[in-house]
PDB file of C-alpha atoms in Angstrom:
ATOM      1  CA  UNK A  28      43.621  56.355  23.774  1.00  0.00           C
ATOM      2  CA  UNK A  29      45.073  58.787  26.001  1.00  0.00           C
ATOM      3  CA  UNK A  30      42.953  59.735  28.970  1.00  0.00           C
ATOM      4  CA  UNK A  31      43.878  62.903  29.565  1.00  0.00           C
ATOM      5  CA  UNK A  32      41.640  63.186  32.825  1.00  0.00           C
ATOM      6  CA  UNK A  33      43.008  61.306  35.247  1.00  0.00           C
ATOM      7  CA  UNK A  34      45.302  62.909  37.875  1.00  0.00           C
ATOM      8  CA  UNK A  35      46.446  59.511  39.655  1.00  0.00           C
ATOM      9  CA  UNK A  36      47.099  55.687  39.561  1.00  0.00           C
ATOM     10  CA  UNK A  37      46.965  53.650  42.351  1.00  0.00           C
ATOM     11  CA  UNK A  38      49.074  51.212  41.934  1.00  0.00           C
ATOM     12  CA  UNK A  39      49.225  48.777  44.496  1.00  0.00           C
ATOM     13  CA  UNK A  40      45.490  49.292  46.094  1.00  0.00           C
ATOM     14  CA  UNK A  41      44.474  47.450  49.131  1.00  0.00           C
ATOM     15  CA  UNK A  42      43.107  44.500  49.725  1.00  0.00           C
ATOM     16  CA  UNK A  43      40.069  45.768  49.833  1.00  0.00           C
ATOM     17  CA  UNK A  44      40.506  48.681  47.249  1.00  0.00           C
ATOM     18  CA  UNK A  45      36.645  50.495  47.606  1.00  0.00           C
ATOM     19  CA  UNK A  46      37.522  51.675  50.974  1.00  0.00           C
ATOM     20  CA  UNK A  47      37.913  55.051  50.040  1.00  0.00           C
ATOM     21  CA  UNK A  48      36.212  55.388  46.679  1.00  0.00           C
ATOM     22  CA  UNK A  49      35.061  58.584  45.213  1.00  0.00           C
ATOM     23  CA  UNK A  50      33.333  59.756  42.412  1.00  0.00           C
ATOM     24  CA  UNK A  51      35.702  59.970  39.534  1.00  0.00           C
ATOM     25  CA  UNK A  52      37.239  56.741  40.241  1.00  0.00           C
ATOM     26  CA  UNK A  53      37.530  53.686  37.940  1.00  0.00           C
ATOM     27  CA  UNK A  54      38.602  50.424  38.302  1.00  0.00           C
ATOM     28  CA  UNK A  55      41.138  48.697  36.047  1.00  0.00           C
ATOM     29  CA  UNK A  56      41.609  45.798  35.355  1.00  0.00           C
ATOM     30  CA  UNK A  57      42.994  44.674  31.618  1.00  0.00           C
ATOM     31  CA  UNK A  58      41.691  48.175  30.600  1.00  0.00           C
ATOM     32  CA  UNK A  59      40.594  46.593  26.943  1.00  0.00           C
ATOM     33  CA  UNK A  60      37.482  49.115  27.304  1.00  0.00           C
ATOM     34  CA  UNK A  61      38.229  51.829  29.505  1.00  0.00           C
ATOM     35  CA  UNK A  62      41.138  52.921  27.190  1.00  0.00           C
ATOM     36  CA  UNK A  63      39.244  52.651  23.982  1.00  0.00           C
ATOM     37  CA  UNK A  64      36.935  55.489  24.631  1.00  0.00           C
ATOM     38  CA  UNK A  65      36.929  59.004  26.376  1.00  0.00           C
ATOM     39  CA  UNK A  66      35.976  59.137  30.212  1.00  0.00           C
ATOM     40  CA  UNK A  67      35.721  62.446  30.761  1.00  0.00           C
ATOM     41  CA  UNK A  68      34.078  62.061  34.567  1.00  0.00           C
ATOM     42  CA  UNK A  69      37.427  59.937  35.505  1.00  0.00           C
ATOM     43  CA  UNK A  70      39.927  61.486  38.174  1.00  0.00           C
ATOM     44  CA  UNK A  71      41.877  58.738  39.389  1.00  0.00           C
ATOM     45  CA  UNK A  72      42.245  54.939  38.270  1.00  0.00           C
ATOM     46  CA  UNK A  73      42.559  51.337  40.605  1.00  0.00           C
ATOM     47  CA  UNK A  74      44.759  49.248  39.425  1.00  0.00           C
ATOM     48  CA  UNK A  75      43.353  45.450  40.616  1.00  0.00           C
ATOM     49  CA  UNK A  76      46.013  43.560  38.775  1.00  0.00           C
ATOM     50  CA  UNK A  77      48.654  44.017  41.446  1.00  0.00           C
ATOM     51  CA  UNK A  78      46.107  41.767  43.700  1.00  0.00           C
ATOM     52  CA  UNK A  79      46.904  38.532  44.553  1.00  0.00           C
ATOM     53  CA  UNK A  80      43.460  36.827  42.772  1.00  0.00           C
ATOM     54  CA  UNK A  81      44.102  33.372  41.850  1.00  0.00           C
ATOM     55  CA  UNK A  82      42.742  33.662  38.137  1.00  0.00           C
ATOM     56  CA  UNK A  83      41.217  29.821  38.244  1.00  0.00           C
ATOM     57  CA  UNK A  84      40.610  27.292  41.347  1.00  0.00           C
ATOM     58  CA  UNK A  85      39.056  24.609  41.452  1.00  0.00           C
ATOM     59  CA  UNK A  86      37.095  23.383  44.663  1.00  0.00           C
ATOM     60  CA  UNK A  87      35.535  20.721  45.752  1.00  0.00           C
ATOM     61  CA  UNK A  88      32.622  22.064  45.140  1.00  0.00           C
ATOM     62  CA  UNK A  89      33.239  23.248  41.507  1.00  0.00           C
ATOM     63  CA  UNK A  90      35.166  26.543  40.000  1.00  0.00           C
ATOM     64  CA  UNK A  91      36.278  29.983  40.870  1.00  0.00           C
ATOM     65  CA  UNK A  92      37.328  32.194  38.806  1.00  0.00           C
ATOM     66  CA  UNK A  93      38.862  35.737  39.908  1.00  0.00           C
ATOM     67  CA  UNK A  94      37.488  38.556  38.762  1.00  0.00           C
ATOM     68  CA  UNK A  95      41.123  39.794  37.142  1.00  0.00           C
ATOM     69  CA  UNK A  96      41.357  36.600  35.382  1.00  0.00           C
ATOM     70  CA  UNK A  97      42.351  36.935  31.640  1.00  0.00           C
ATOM     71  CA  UNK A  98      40.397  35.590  28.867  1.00  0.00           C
ATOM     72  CA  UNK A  99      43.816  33.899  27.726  1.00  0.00           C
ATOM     73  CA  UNK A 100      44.409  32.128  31.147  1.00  0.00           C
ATOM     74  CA  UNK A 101      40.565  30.892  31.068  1.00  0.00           C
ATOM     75  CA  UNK A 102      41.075  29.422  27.455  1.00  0.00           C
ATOM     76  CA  UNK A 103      44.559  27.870  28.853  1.00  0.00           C
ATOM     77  CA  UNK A 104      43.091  26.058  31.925  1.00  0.00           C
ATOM     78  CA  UNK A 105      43.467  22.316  31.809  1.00  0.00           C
ATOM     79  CA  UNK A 106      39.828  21.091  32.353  1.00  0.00           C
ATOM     80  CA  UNK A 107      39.171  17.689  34.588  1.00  0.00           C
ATOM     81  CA  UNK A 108      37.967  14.911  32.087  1.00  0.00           C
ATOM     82  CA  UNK A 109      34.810  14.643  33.590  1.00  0.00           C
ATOM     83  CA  UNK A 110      33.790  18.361  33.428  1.00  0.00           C
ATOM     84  CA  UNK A 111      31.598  17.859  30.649  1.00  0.00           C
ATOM     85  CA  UNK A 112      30.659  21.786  30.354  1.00  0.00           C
ATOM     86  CA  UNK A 113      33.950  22.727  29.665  1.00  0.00           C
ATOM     87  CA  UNK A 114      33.649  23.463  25.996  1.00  0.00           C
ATOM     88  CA  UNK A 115      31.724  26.040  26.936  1.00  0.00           C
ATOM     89  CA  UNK A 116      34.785  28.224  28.041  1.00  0.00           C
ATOM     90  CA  UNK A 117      36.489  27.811  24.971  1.00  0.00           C
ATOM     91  CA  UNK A 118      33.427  28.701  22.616  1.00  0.00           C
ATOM     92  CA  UNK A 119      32.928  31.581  24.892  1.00  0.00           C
ATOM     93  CA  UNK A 120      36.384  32.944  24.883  1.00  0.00           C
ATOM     94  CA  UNK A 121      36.271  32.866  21.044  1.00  0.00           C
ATOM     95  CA  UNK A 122      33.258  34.136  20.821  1.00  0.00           C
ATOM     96  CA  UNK A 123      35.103  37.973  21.768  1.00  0.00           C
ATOM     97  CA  UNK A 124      35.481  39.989  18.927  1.00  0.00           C
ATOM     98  CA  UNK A 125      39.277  40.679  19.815  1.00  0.00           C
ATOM     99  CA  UNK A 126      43.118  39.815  18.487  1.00  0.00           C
ATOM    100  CA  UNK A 127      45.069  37.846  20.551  1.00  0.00           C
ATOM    101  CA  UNK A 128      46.761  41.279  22.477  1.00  0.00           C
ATOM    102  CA  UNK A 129      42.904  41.756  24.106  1.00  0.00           C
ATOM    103  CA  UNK A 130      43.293  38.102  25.318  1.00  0.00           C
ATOM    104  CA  UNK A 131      46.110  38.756  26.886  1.00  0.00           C
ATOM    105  CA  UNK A 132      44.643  41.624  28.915  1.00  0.00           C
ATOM    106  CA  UNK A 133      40.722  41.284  28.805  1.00  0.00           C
ATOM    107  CA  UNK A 134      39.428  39.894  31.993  1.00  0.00           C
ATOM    108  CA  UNK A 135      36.759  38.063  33.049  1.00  0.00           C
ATOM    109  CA  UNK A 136      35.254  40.335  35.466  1.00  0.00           C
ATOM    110  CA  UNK A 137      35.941  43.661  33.134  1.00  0.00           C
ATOM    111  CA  UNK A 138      33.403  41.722  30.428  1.00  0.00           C
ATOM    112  CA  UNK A 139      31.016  40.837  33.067  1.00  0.00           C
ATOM    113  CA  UNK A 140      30.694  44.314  34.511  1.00  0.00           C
ATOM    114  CA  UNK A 141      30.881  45.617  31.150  1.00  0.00           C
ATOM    115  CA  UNK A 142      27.496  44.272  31.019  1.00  0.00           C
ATOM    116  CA  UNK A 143      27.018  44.336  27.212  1.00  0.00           C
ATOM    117  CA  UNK A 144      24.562  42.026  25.196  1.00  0.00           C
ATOM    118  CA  UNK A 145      27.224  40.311  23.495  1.00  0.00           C
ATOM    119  CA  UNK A 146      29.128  39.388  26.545  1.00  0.00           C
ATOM    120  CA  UNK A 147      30.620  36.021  26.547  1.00  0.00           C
ATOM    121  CA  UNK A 148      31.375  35.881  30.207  1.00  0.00           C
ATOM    122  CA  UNK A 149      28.354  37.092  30.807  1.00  0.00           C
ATOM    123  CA  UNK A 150      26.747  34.339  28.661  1.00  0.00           C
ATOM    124  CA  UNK A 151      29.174  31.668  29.525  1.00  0.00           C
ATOM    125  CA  UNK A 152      28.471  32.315  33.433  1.00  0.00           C
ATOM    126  CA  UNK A 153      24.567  32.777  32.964  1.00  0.00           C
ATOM    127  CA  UNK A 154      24.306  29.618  31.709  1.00  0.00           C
ATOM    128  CA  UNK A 155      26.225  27.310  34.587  1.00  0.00           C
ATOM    129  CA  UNK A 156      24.689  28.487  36.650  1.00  0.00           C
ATOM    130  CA  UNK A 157      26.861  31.232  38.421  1.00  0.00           C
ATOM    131  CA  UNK A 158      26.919  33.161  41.333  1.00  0.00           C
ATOM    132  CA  UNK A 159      29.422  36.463  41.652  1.00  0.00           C
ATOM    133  CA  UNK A 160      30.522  37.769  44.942  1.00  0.00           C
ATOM    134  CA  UNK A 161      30.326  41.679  45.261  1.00  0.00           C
ATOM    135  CA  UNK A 162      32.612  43.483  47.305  1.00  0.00           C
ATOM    136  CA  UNK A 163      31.256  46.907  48.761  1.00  0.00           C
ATOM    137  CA  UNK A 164      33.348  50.150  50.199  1.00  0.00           C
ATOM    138  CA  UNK A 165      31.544  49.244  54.064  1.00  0.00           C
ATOM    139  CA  UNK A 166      33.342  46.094  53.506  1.00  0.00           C
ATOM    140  CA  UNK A 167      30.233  44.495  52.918  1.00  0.00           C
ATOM    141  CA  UNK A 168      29.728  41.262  51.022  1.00  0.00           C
ATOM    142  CA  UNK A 169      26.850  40.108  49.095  1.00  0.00           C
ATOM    143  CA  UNK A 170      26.257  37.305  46.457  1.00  0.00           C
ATOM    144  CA  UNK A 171      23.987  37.887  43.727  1.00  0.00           C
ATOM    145  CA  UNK A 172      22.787  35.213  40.785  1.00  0.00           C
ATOM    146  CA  UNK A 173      24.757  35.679  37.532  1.00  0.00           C
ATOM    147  CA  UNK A 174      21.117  35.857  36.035  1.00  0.00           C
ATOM    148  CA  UNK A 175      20.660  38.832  38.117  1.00  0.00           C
ATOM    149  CA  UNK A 176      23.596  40.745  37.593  1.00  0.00           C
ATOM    150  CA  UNK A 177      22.836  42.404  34.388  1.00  0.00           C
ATOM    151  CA  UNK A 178      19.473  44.302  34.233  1.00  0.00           C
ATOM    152  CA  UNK A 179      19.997  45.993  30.593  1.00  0.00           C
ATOM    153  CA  UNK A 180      22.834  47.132  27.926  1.00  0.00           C
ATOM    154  CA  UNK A 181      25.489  48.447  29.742  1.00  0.00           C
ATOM    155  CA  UNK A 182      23.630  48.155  32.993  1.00  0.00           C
ATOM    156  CA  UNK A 183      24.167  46.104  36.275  1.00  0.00           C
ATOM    157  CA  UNK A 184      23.250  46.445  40.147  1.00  0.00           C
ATOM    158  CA  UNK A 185      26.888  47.343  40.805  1.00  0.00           C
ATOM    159  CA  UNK A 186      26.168  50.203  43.692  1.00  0.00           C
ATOM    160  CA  UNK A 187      28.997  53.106  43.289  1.00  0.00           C
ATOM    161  CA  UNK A 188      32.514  51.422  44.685  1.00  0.00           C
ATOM    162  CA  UNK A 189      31.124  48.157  44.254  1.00  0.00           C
ATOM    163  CA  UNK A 190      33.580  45.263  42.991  1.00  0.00           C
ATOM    164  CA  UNK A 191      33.343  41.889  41.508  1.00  0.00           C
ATOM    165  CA  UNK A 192      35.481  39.915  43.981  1.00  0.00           C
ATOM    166  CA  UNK A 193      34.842  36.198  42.026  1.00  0.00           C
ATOM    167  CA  UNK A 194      32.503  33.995  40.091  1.00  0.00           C
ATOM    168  CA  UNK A 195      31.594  30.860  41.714  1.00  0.00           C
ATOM    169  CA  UNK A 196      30.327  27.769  39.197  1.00  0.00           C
ATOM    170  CA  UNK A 197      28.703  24.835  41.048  1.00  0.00           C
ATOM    171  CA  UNK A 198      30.453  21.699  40.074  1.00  0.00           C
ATOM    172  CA  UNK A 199      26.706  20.176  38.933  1.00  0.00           C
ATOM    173  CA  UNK A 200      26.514  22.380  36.262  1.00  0.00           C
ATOM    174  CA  UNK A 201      30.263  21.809  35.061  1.00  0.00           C
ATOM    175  CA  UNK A 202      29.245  18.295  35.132  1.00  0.00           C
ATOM    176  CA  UNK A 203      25.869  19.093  33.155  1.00  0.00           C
ATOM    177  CA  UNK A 204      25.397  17.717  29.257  1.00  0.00           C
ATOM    178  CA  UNK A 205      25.145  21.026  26.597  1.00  0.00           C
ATOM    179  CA  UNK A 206      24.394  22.310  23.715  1.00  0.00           C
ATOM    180  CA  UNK A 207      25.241  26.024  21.990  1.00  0.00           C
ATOM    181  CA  UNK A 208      24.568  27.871  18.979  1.00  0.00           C
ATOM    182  CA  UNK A 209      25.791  31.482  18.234  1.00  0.00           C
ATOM    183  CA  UNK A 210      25.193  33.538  15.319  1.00  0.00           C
ATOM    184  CA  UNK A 211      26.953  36.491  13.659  1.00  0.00           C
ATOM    185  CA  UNK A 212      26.690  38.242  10.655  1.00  0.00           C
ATOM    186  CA  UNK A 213      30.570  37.693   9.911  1.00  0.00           C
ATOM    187  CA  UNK A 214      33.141  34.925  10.870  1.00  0.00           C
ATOM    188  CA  UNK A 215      35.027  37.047  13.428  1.00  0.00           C
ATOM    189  CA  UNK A 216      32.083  39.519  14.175  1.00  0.00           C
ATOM    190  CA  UNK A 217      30.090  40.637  17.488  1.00  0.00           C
ATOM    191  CA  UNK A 218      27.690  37.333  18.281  1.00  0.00           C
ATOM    192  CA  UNK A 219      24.297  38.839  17.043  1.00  0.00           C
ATOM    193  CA  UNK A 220      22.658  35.568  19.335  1.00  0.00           C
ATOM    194  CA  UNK A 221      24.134  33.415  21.467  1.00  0.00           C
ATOM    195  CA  UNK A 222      22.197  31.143  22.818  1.00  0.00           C
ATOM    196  CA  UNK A 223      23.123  27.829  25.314  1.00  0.00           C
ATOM    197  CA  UNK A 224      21.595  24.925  26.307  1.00  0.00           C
ATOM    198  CA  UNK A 225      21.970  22.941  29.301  1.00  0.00           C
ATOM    199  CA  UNK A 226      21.055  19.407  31.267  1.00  0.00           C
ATOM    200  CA  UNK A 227      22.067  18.150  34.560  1.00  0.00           C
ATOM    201  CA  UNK A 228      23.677  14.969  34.648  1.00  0.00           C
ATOM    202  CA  UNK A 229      20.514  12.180  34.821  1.00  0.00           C
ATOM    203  CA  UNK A 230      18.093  14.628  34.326  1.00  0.00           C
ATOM    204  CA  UNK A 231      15.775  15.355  31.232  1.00  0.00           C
ATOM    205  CA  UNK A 232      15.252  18.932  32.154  1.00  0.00           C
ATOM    206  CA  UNK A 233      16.492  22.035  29.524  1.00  0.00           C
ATOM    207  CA  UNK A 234      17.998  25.601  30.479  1.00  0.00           C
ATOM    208  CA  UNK A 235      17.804  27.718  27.646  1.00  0.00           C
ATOM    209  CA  UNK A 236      20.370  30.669  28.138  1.00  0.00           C
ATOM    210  CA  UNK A 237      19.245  33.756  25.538  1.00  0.00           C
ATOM    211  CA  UNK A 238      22.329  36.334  25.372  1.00  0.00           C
ATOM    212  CA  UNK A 239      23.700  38.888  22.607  1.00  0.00           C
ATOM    213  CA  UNK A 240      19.731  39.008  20.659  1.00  0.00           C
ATOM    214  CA  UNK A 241      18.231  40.445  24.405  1.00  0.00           C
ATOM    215  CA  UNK A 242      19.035  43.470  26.586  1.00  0.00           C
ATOM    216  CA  UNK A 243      19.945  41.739  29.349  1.00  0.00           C
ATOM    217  CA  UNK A 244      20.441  37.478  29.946  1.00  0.00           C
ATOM    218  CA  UNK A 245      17.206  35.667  29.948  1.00  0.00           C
ATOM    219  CA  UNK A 246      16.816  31.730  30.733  1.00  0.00           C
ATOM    220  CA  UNK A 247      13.524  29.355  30.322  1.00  0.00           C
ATOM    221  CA  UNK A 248      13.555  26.637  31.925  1.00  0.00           C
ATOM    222  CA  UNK A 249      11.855  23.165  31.707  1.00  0.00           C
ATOM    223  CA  UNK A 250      11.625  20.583  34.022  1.00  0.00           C
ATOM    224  CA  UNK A 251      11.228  18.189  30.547  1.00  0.00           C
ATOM    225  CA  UNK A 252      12.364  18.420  27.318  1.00  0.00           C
ATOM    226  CA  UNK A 253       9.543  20.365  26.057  1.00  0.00           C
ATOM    227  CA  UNK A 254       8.336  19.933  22.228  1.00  0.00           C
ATOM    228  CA  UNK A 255       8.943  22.262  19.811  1.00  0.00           C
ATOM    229  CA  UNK A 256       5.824  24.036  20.013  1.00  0.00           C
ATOM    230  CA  UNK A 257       5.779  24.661  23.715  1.00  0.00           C
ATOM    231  CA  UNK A 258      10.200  25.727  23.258  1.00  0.00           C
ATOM    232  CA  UNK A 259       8.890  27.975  20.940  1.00  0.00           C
ATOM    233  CA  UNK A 260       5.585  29.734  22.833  1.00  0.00           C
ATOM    234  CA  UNK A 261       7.783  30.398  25.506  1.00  0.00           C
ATOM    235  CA  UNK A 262      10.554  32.712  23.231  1.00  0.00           C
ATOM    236  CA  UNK A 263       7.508  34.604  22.086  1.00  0.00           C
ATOM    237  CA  UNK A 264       6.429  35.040  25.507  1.00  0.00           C
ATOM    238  CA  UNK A 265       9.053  36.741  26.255  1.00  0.00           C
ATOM    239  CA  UNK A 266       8.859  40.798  26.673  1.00  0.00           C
ATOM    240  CA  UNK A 267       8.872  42.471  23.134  1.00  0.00           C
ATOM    241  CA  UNK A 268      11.314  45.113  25.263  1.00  0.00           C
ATOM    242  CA  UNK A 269      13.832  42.357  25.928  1.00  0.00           C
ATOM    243  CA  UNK A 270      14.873  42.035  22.286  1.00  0.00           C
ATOM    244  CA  UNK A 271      18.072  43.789  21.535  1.00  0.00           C
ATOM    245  CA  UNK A 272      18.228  46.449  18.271  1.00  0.00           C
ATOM    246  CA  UNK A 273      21.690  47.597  16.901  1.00  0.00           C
ATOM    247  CA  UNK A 274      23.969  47.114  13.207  1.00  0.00           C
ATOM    248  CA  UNK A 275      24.077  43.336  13.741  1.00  0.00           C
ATOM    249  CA  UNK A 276      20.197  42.489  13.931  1.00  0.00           C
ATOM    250  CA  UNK A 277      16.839  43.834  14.357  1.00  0.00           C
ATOM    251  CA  UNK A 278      14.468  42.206  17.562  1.00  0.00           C
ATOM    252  CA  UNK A 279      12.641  40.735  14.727  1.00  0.00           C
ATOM    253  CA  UNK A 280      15.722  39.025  13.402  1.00  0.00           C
ATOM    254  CA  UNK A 281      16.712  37.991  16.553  1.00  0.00           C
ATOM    255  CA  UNK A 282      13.320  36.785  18.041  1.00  0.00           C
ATOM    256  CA  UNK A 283      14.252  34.675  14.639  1.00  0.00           C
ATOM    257  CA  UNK A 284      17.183  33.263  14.971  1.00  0.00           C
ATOM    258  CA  UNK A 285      16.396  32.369  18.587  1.00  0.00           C
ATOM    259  CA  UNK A 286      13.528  30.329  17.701  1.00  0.00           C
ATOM    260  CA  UNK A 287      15.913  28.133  14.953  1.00  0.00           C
ATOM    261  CA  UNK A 288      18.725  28.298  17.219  1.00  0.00           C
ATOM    262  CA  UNK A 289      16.872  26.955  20.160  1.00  0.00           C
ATOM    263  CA  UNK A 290      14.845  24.091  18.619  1.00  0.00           C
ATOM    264  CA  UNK A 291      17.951  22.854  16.951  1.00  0.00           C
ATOM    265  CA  UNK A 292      19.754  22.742  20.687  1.00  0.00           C
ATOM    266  CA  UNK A 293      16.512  21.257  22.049  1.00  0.00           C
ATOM    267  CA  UNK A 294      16.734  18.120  18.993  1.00  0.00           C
ATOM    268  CA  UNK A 295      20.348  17.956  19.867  1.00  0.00           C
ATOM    269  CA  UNK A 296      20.061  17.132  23.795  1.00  0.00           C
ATOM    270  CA  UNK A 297      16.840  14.680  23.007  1.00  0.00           C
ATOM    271  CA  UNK A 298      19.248  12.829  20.763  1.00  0.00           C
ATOM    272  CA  UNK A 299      21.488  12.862  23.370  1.00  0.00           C
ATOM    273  CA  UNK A 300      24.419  14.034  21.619  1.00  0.00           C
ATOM    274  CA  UNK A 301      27.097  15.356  23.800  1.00  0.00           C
ATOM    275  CA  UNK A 302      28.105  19.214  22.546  1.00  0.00           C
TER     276      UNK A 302
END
């Protein structure tokens, strides 16, 4: 789409490109989203990809990922043997609802800040564990808990000029034993639940990861396997207001498929199979 708006594209930004910000201003990254709709408030466009961000690194102390890293080059990455989380990037980049040309331009950071329920970054990042590294206009930078970033659909605590610098993954979690489900109403369709499980190395503890069926991420966590009936009390606990309502599912229907979903990923890591 043609966004007959804007007045000017900076090219080749800064190196810290929120310095002088203004309303009217929009990042862009693989523009996947911006482009596909009108944005009538938008003046002038920041073009990250002319940064230097190293799309994956890996660290001694686990993963980084650059915010203008493309959902292809994430799929692409050669994972260490021993990073027994790793299928999780792969089920979560084919978990977008996109052709192959999206791949090539969607980025990691655009889906995060997208915020949407059926975010795979989003749900992929939530559930090892994350932490993303915000870069303000003062040059200010903060670190906020992947689990924290989102606060609704289509809503984050990105302040105006705000920027998603990286997402760091703790090399624990990438070591951790899992366990996913996701559910959509067609083969290629927007994930109506996706839902992960995960187990650190030794441990016999469960993170449930809820994403796509609520507003915003939600995790429960045990220090113990629980049993079925406790997995399940604690999904109904959960705020009636969490449960996400569009074409793809009702809350009801998703409070439902959550329940399956989840006891079948808590049998799964008690048999100790290996997702």
């Amino acid at each position: 789409m043609d966004l007959n708006t804007i007045t000017e594209v900076v090219r080749r930004p800064s190196e810290r490109p929120g310095a002088d910000w203004h309303d009217g201003d929009a990042w862009l990254a693989g523009g996947t989203w911006l482009y596909s709709a009108e944005q009538p408030d938008l003046r002038r466009l920041i073009d990250l990809t002319a940064l230097p961000w190293e799309p994956v690194v890996p660290t001694d102390d686990g993963l980084e990922i650059g915010a203008t890293c493309t959902i292809r080059d994430l799929y692409a990455f050669p994972w260490p043997r021993d990073w027994t989380a790793a299928i999780l990037f792969r089920k979560s980049c084919e978990a977008f609802l996109s052709s192959f040309k999206v791949w090539n331009a969607a980025t990691v950071g655009g889906n995060i800040c997208m915020s949407l329920p059926a975010g795979p970054m989003i749900t992929l990042t939530v559930a090892l564990e994350a932490r993303y590294e915000l870069w303000a206009p003062d040059g200010s930078v903060r670190f906020v808990d992947a689990l924290d970033f989102v606060t609704g659909d289509h809503r984050n605590v990105l302040a105006p000029g705000e920027i998603l610098r990286r997402v760091t993954i703790p090399g624990y979690a990438l070591r951790g034993r899992t366990a996913h489900r996701r559910f959509t109403l067609t083969r290629l369709g927007r994930s109506t639940v996706f839902l992960v499980g995960t187990q650190r190395r030794g441990a016999s503890d469960l993170a449930l990861t809820v994403t796509a069926g609520t507003t915003r991420p939600v995790r429960i966590a045990f220090d113990s396997l629980p049993d079925a009936r406790t997995l399940r009390q604690s999904i109904d606990a959960l705020p009636a207001g969490v449960w996400f309502a569009d074409p793809n599912g009702t809350p009801d229907h998703r409070r439902h498929l959550t329940r399956h979903f989840a006891e079948e990923i808590r049998r799964e890591l008690t048999a100790g199979d290996l997702a």
